[in-house]
């Protein structure tokens, strides 16, 4: 895989995919034809409010879209087939990066003892595999029907029933309750659906322990992602339902990294991902112009202090990472 200098043993578990010559040339021509958008530089003041009850990252229109599809999460041949297939990449990506932080682990339960938050868990497609690896996982989603589906599915496995907890809520609703609780926070195929990315990342940082990991998979904001991710995938091929994505919410790796770094999260890895609609499988790629995965770690030196001028009114303010 692209994200590691050393080839991990799990690579052989990823199902192969093959393009014929015509399809290969078709995709290459798109890469050559479309140019990436200009990189967006973001600036953040040293003192920024971490969380306010008046802010929400949940988009009500997005909730309606996923509510209509809540009963289809576990249909491996249905609209969520690409997410089922994505587990071949994202589960090992999360597992292997987390194992770099521990000296020893249990055979068969490598993530035992770790607490993970799966934000926007949907029906539990990623939550359950993480639970099977031994982690204690909290899955949250603002769509009540999604959580009902997830609860029902995990109930068939007594082991998962003990390791996984599901809640109907948004991330910002549990920030104060679970501050610095988790070893890892997962936001897989989520940030392209939130309405306030800055606040979302701030909340992720707050619930992470110092040294904890944030894992994100999302879609780059390029003309290629519009052509293939929306026009082809939604309007032509019907790989995902129409209206699932809004190109305006896509975010480039550069902008995401800027937001992460400004919130005291050190980016470790950014790796391109590519979905082959003809085979139904994902593979790692050096090209991040479509989908990509990112891993960031909450800095050990991050300080949570309050400036004297605002201490009385802004208890949630923290000092930006000093360089």
CSV table of C-alpha atoms in Angstrom, one decimal:
chain,number,residue,atom,x,y,z
A,1,UNK,CA,0.0,0.0,0.0
A,2,UNK,CA,1.1,3.6,-0.6
A,3,UNK,CA,0.7,4.7,3.0
A,4,UNK,CA,3.6,2.6,4.4
A,5,UNK,CA,7.2,2.3,3.4
A,6,UNK,CA,7.2,-1.4,4.5
A,7,UNK,CA,4.7,-3.6,2.7
A,8,UNK,CA,2.3,-5.0,5.3
A,9,UNK,CA,1.3,-8.6,5.3
A,10,UNK,CA,-2.4,-7.8,4.9
A,11,UNK,CA,-1.9,-6.6,1.4
A,12,UNK,CA,-2.6,-10.1,0.0
A,13,UNK,CA,-6.0,-10.1,1.6
A,14,UNK,CA,-7.2,-7.3,-0.7
A,15,UNK,CA,-9.1,-8.7,-3.5
A,16,UNK,CA,-7.4,-8.0,-6.9
A,17,UNK,CA,-9.0,-5.9,-9.6
A,18,UNK,CA,-8.0,-5.6,-13.2
A,19,UNK,CA,-8.8,-3.0,-15.8
A,20,UNK,CA,-8.7,-4.0,-19.5
A,21,UNK,CA,-6.7,-1.7,-21.8
A,22,UNK,CA,-9.7,0.3,-22.9
A,23,UNK,CA,-10.9,1.1,-19.3
A,24,UNK,CA,-7.3,2.0,-18.2
A,25,UNK,CA,-6.9,4.4,-21.0
A,26,UNK,CA,-10.4,5.9,-20.3
A,27,UNK,CA,-9.5,6.7,-16.7
A,28,UNK,CA,-6.0,8.0,-17.6
A,29,UNK,CA,-7.5,10.3,-20.1
A,30,UNK,CA,-9.7,11.9,-17.4
A,31,UNK,CA,-6.6,12.4,-15.3
A,32,UNK,CA,-4.9,14.2,-18.1
A,33,UNK,CA,-7.9,16.2,-19.2
A,34,UNK,CA,-9.0,17.6,-15.9
A,35,UNK,CA,-6.8,19.9,-13.8
A,36,UNK,CA,-7.0,20.1,-10.0
A,37,UNK,CA,-8.5,23.2,-8.5
A,38,UNK,CA,-6.3,25.7,-6.8
A,39,UNK,CA,-5.2,24.8,-3.4
A,40,UNK,CA,-7.1,26.6,-0.6
A,41,UNK,CA,-5.0,28.1,2.1
A,42,UNK,CA,-6.7,28.6,5.4
A,43,UNK,CA,-5.8,30.8,8.3
A,44,UNK,CA,-6.9,30.4,11.9
A,45,UNK,CA,-6.5,32.8,14.7
A,46,UNK,CA,-4.4,31.5,17.7
A,47,UNK,CA,-7.4,31.6,19.9
A,48,UNK,CA,-10.5,29.9,18.6
A,49,UNK,CA,-13.6,28.7,20.4
A,50,UNK,CA,-13.6,24.9,20.3
A,51,UNK,CA,-17.3,24.3,20.7
A,52,UNK,CA,-20.5,26.2,21.0
A,53,UNK,CA,-23.9,24.8,21.6
A,54,UNK,CA,-25.2,27.2,19.0
A,55,UNK,CA,-23.1,25.4,16.3
A,56,UNK,CA,-24.0,22.2,14.6
A,57,UNK,CA,-22.1,20.2,12.0
A,58,UNK,CA,-25.2,18.2,11.0
A,59,UNK,CA,-26.9,19.1,7.7
A,60,UNK,CA,-30.7,18.4,8.0
A,61,UNK,CA,-30.9,17.8,4.2
A,62,UNK,CA,-28.2,15.2,4.5
A,63,UNK,CA,-30.2,13.5,7.3
A,64,UNK,CA,-33.2,13.2,5.1
A,65,UNK,CA,-31.1,11.6,2.3
A,66,UNK,CA,-29.7,8.9,4.6
A,67,UNK,CA,-33.0,8.3,6.4
A,68,UNK,CA,-34.5,7.1,3.2
A,69,UNK,CA,-31.7,4.6,2.8
A,70,UNK,CA,-31.4,3.4,6.4
A,71,UNK,CA,-32.8,-0.1,5.7
A,72,UNK,CA,-30.3,-0.8,3.0
A,73,UNK,CA,-27.0,-0.7,5.0
A,74,UNK,CA,-26.4,-4.4,5.1
A,75,UNK,CA,-27.3,-5.2,1.5
A,76,UNK,CA,-23.8,-6.0,0.2
A,77,UNK,CA,-25.0,-5.7,-3.4
A,78,UNK,CA,-27.1,-2.6,-2.9
A,79,UNK,CA,-26.3,1.2,-2.7
A,80,UNK,CA,-23.8,0.7,0.1
A,81,UNK,CA,-21.8,-2.0,-1.8
A,82,UNK,CA,-18.8,0.4,-2.2
A,83,UNK,CA,-18.7,1.0,1.6
A,84,UNK,CA,-18.7,-2.8,2.2
A,85,UNK,CA,-15.8,-3.1,-0.2
A,86,UNK,CA,-13.9,-0.2,1.3
A,87,UNK,CA,-13.4,-2.2,4.5
A,88,UNK,CA,-10.7,-4.1,2.6
A,89,UNK,CA,-8.6,-0.9,2.8
A,90,UNK,CA,-9.8,1.1,5.7
A,91,UNK,CA,-10.0,-1.6,8.4
A,92,UNK,CA,-6.3,-2.6,7.9
A,93,UNK,CA,-5.3,1.0,7.5
A,94,UNK,CA,-6.8,1.8,10.9
A,95,UNK,CA,-5.6,-1.4,12.6
A,96,UNK,CA,-2.0,-1.2,11.4
A,97,UNK,CA,-1.5,2.5,12.3
A,98,UNK,CA,-3.0,2.0,15.7
A,99,UNK,CA,-0.7,-1.0,16.3
A,100,UNK,CA,2.3,1.2,15.8
A,101,UNK,CA,1.4,2.9,19.2
A,102,UNK,CA,1.4,-0.3,21.3
A,103,UNK,CA,4.2,-2.6,22.3
A,104,UNK,CA,2.2,-5.8,22.6
A,105,UNK,CA,-1.3,-7.0,21.5
A,106,UNK,CA,-3.4,-10.0,21.9
A,107,UNK,CA,-3.5,-12.6,19.1
A,108,UNK,CA,-6.9,-12.4,17.3
A,109,UNK,CA,-7.8,-9.2,19.2
A,110,UNK,CA,-5.1,-6.7,18.3
A,111,UNK,CA,-7.1,-3.6,19.3
A,112,UNK,CA,-8.1,-5.0,22.7
A,113,UNK,CA,-8.2,-2.3,25.3
A,114,UNK,CA,-8.6,0.6,22.8
A,115,UNK,CA,-11.6,2.9,22.8
A,116,UNK,CA,-12.7,4.1,19.4
A,117,UNK,CA,-15.4,6.6,18.3
A,118,UNK,CA,-17.0,5.9,14.9
A,119,UNK,CA,-18.6,9.2,13.9
A,120,UNK,CA,-21.4,8.9,11.4
A,121,UNK,CA,-21.4,5.2,11.8
A,122,UNK,CA,-24.5,4.6,9.7
A,123,UNK,CA,-25.6,1.0,10.0
A,124,UNK,CA,-22.3,-0.1,11.6
A,125,UNK,CA,-20.4,-1.3,8.5
A,126,UNK,CA,-17.1,-0.1,9.9
A,127,UNK,CA,-18.0,-0.3,13.6
A,128,UNK,CA,-18.5,-4.0,13.6
A,129,UNK,CA,-15.1,-5.0,12.1
A,130,UNK,CA,-13.4,-2.7,14.6
A,131,UNK,CA,-15.3,-4.4,17.4
A,132,UNK,CA,-14.2,-7.8,16.1
A,133,UNK,CA,-10.6,-6.7,16.4
A,134,UNK,CA,-11.2,-6.3,20.1
A,135,UNK,CA,-11.8,-2.6,20.4
A,136,UNK,CA,-14.5,-1.0,22.5
A,137,UNK,CA,-16.4,1.1,20.0
A,138,UNK,CA,-18.9,3.9,20.3
A,139,UNK,CA,-20.8,4.5,17.1
A,140,UNK,CA,-22.8,7.7,16.8
A,141,UNK,CA,-25.1,8.9,14.0
A,142,UNK,CA,-27.8,11.7,13.9
A,143,UNK,CA,-30.2,9.5,12.0
A,144,UNK,CA,-32.3,7.4,14.3
A,145,UNK,CA,-33.2,4.8,11.7
A,146,UNK,CA,-29.5,4.2,11.0
A,147,UNK,CA,-28.8,3.4,14.7
A,148,UNK,CA,-31.8,1.1,14.9
A,149,UNK,CA,-30.4,-0.8,11.9
A,150,UNK,CA,-27.0,-1.0,13.5
A,151,UNK,CA,-28.4,-2.1,16.9
A,152,UNK,CA,-30.4,-4.8,15.2
A,153,UNK,CA,-27.5,-6.2,13.2
A,154,UNK,CA,-25.0,-6.3,16.1
A,155,UNK,CA,-27.6,-8.1,18.3
A,156,UNK,CA,-27.0,-11.3,16.4
A,157,UNK,CA,-23.4,-11.4,17.7
A,158,UNK,CA,-23.2,-11.6,21.6
A,159,UNK,CA,-19.5,-10.6,21.5
A,160,UNK,CA,-20.2,-7.5,19.5
A,161,UNK,CA,-23.2,-6.7,21.6
A,162,UNK,CA,-20.8,-6.2,24.6
A,163,UNK,CA,-18.1,-4.3,22.7
A,164,UNK,CA,-20.2,-1.8,20.7
A,165,UNK,CA,-22.4,1.0,22.0
A,166,UNK,CA,-24.6,3.0,19.6
A,167,UNK,CA,-26.0,6.4,20.2
A,168,UNK,CA,-28.3,8.7,18.2
A,169,UNK,CA,-26.5,12.0,18.4
A,170,UNK,CA,-24.1,14.4,16.7
A,171,UNK,CA,-20.4,14.7,17.6
A,172,UNK,CA,-20.8,18.1,19.2
A,173,UNK,CA,-23.5,16.8,21.5
A,174,UNK,CA,-21.0,14.4,23.3
A,175,UNK,CA,-17.9,16.6,23.3
A,176,UNK,CA,-18.1,17.7,27.0
A,177,UNK,CA,-19.2,14.3,28.2
A,178,UNK,CA,-16.4,12.4,26.4
A,179,UNK,CA,-13.5,14.9,26.4
A,180,UNK,CA,-10.1,13.2,25.9
A,181,UNK,CA,-11.8,9.7,26.1
A,182,UNK,CA,-10.8,7.9,22.9
A,183,UNK,CA,-7.6,6.4,21.5
A,184,UNK,CA,-9.0,6.9,18.0
A,185,UNK,CA,-11.7,8.8,16.2
A,186,UNK,CA,-13.0,7.5,12.8
A,187,UNK,CA,-14.7,9.8,10.3
A,188,UNK,CA,-15.0,7.6,7.2
A,189,UNK,CA,-17.0,9.1,4.3
A,190,UNK,CA,-18.4,11.7,6.7
A,191,UNK,CA,-16.7,15.1,6.4
A,192,UNK,CA,-18.1,15.6,2.9
A,193,UNK,CA,-21.6,15.7,4.5
A,194,UNK,CA,-21.0,18.1,7.4
A,195,UNK,CA,-21.8,21.8,7.2
A,196,UNK,CA,-19.0,23.1,9.5
A,197,UNK,CA,-15.8,21.2,8.9
A,198,UNK,CA,-13.7,23.5,11.2
A,199,UNK,CA,-16.0,22.8,14.2
A,200,UNK,CA,-16.2,19.1,13.3
A,201,UNK,CA,-12.4,18.8,13.4
A,202,UNK,CA,-12.2,20.8,16.6
A,203,UNK,CA,-14.7,18.4,18.3
A,204,UNK,CA,-12.7,15.4,17.0
A,205,UNK,CA,-9.6,16.8,18.6
A,206,UNK,CA,-11.4,17.4,21.9
A,207,UNK,CA,-12.6,13.8,22.4
A,208,UNK,CA,-9.2,12.4,21.5
A,209,UNK,CA,-6.7,11.5,24.1
A,210,UNK,CA,-3.3,13.1,23.8
A,211,UNK,CA,-1.4,10.9,21.3
A,212,UNK,CA,-4.7,9.6,19.9
A,213,UNK,CA,-5.4,9.0,16.2
A,214,UNK,CA,-7.9,10.6,13.9
A,215,UNK,CA,-8.7,8.6,10.7
A,216,UNK,CA,-10.5,10.2,7.8
A,217,UNK,CA,-11.6,8.9,4.4
A,218,UNK,CA,-13.2,11.4,2.0
A,219,UNK,CA,-13.4,12.8,-1.5
A,220,UNK,CA,-11.0,15.4,-3.0
A,221,UNK,CA,-12.4,18.6,-4.4
A,222,UNK,CA,-11.3,18.4,-8.0
A,223,UNK,CA,-12.9,18.6,-11.4
A,224,UNK,CA,-12.2,14.9,-11.8
A,225,UNK,CA,-14.1,14.1,-8.6
A,226,UNK,CA,-17.0,16.0,-9.9
A,227,UNK,CA,-16.9,14.2,-13.2
A,228,UNK,CA,-16.5,10.7,-11.8
A,229,UNK,CA,-17.9,11.1,-8.2
A,230,UNK,CA,-21.1,12.9,-9.1
A,231,UNK,CA,-21.8,12.9,-12.9
A,232,UNK,CA,-20.7,9.3,-13.5
A,233,UNK,CA,-21.3,7.6,-10.2
A,234,UNK,CA,-24.7,9.3,-9.4
A,235,UNK,CA,-26.2,10.4,-12.7
A,236,UNK,CA,-24.9,7.9,-15.2
A,237,UNK,CA,-23.9,4.6,-13.6
A,238,UNK,CA,-26.2,4.8,-10.5
A,239,UNK,CA,-23.4,3.5,-8.2
A,240,UNK,CA,-24.7,5.8,-5.5
A,241,UNK,CA,-28.1,7.4,-5.2
A,242,UNK,CA,-28.5,10.8,-6.8
A,243,UNK,CA,-28.0,13.7,-4.4
A,244,UNK,CA,-25.8,11.7,-2.1
A,245,UNK,CA,-22.9,14.1,-2.5
A,246,UNK,CA,-22.5,17.9,-3.0
A,247,UNK,CA,-19.2,18.8,-4.8
A,248,UNK,CA,-19.1,22.1,-2.8
A,249,UNK,CA,-18.5,20.1,0.4
A,250,UNK,CA,-15.6,18.1,-0.9
A,251,UNK,CA,-12.3,19.0,0.6
A,252,UNK,CA,-8.8,18.8,-0.8
A,253,UNK,CA,-6.0,17.1,1.2
A,254,UNK,CA,-4.2,20.4,1.4
A,255,UNK,CA,-7.1,22.2,3.0
A,256,UNK,CA,-7.9,19.3,5.4
A,257,UNK,CA,-4.2,19.1,6.4
A,258,UNK,CA,-4.3,22.8,7.2
A,259,UNK,CA,-7.3,22.5,9.4
A,260,UNK,CA,-5.9,19.4,11.2
A,261,UNK,CA,-2.5,21.1,11.8
A,262,UNK,CA,-4.2,24.3,13.1
A,263,UNK,CA,-6.0,22.2,15.7
A,264,UNK,CA,-2.9,20.5,17.1
A,265,UNK,CA,-3.2,17.3,14.9
A,266,UNK,CA,-0.1,16.2,13.2
A,267,UNK,CA,-0.7,14.5,9.8
A,268,UNK,CA,1.1,11.2,9.4
A,269,UNK,CA,-0.2,9.9,6.2
A,270,UNK,CA,-2.3,10.8,3.2
A,271,UNK,CA,-3.0,8.0,0.7
A,272,UNK,CA,-5.0,8.0,-2.5
A,273,UNK,CA,-7.9,5.5,-2.9
A,274,UNK,CA,-9.5,4.4,-6.1
A,275,UNK,CA,-12.8,2.5,-6.7
A,276,UNK,CA,-13.2,0.4,-9.7
A,277,UNK,CA,-16.9,0.4,-10.5
A,278,UNK,CA,-16.5,-2.6,-12.9
A,279,UNK,CA,-15.0,-5.0,-10.4
A,280,UNK,CA,-16.5,-3.4,-7.3
A,281,UNK,CA,-13.2,-3.2,-5.4
A,282,UNK,CA,-11.0,-0.5,-4.0
A,283,UNK,CA,-7.2,-0.2,-4.3
A,284,UNK,CA,-4.5,2.2,-2.9
A,285,UNK,CA,-3.2,4.8,-5.3
A,286,UNK,CA,-0.5,7.5,-5.4
A,287,UNK,CA,-3.1,9.7,-7.0
A,288,UNK,CA,-5.3,11.6,-4.4
A,289,UNK,CA,-7.4,13.4,-7.0
A,290,UNK,CA,-10.5,11.3,-6.2
A,291,UNK,CA,-10.8,9.5,-2.8
A,292,UNK,CA,-8.1,9.6,-0.1
A,293,UNK,CA,-7.5,8.4,3.4
A,294,UNK,CA,-5.7,10.5,6.1
A,295,UNK,CA,-4.2,9.7,9.5
A,296,UNK,CA,-3.4,12.4,12.0
A,297,UNK,CA,-2.2,12.2,15.6
A,298,UNK,CA,-3.1,14.6,18.5
A,299,UNK,CA,0.1,16.3,19.4
A,300,UNK,CA,1.8,15.4,22.7
A,301,UNK,CA,2.7,19.0,23.2
A,302,UNK,CA,-0.7,20.5,22.7
A,303,UNK,CA,-1.7,22.8,25.5
A,304,UNK,CA,-5.3,23.4,26.7
A,305,UNK,CA,-5.1,26.9,28.2
A,306,UNK,CA,-7.3,29.9,28.3
A,307,UNK,CA,-6.2,33.5,27.5
A,308,UNK,CA,-6.8,35.8,30.5
A,309,UNK,CA,-9.0,38.2,28.6
A,310,UNK,CA,-11.5,35.5,27.7
A,311,UNK,CA,-11.2,33.1,30.6
A,312,UNK,CA,-14.5,34.0,32.2
A,313,UNK,CA,-16.6,33.6,29.1
A,314,UNK,CA,-14.7,31.1,26.9
A,315,UNK,CA,-13.8,28.0,29.0
A,316,UNK,CA,-13.5,25.9,25.8
A,317,UNK,CA,-10.7,28.0,24.3
A,318,UNK,CA,-7.3,26.3,23.8
A,319,UNK,CA,-3.9,27.5,22.8
A,320,UNK,CA,-2.8,26.5,19.2
A,321,UNK,CA,0.1,24.2,19.0
A,322,UNK,CA,3.3,26.2,19.6
A,323,UNK,CA,6.0,25.8,17.0
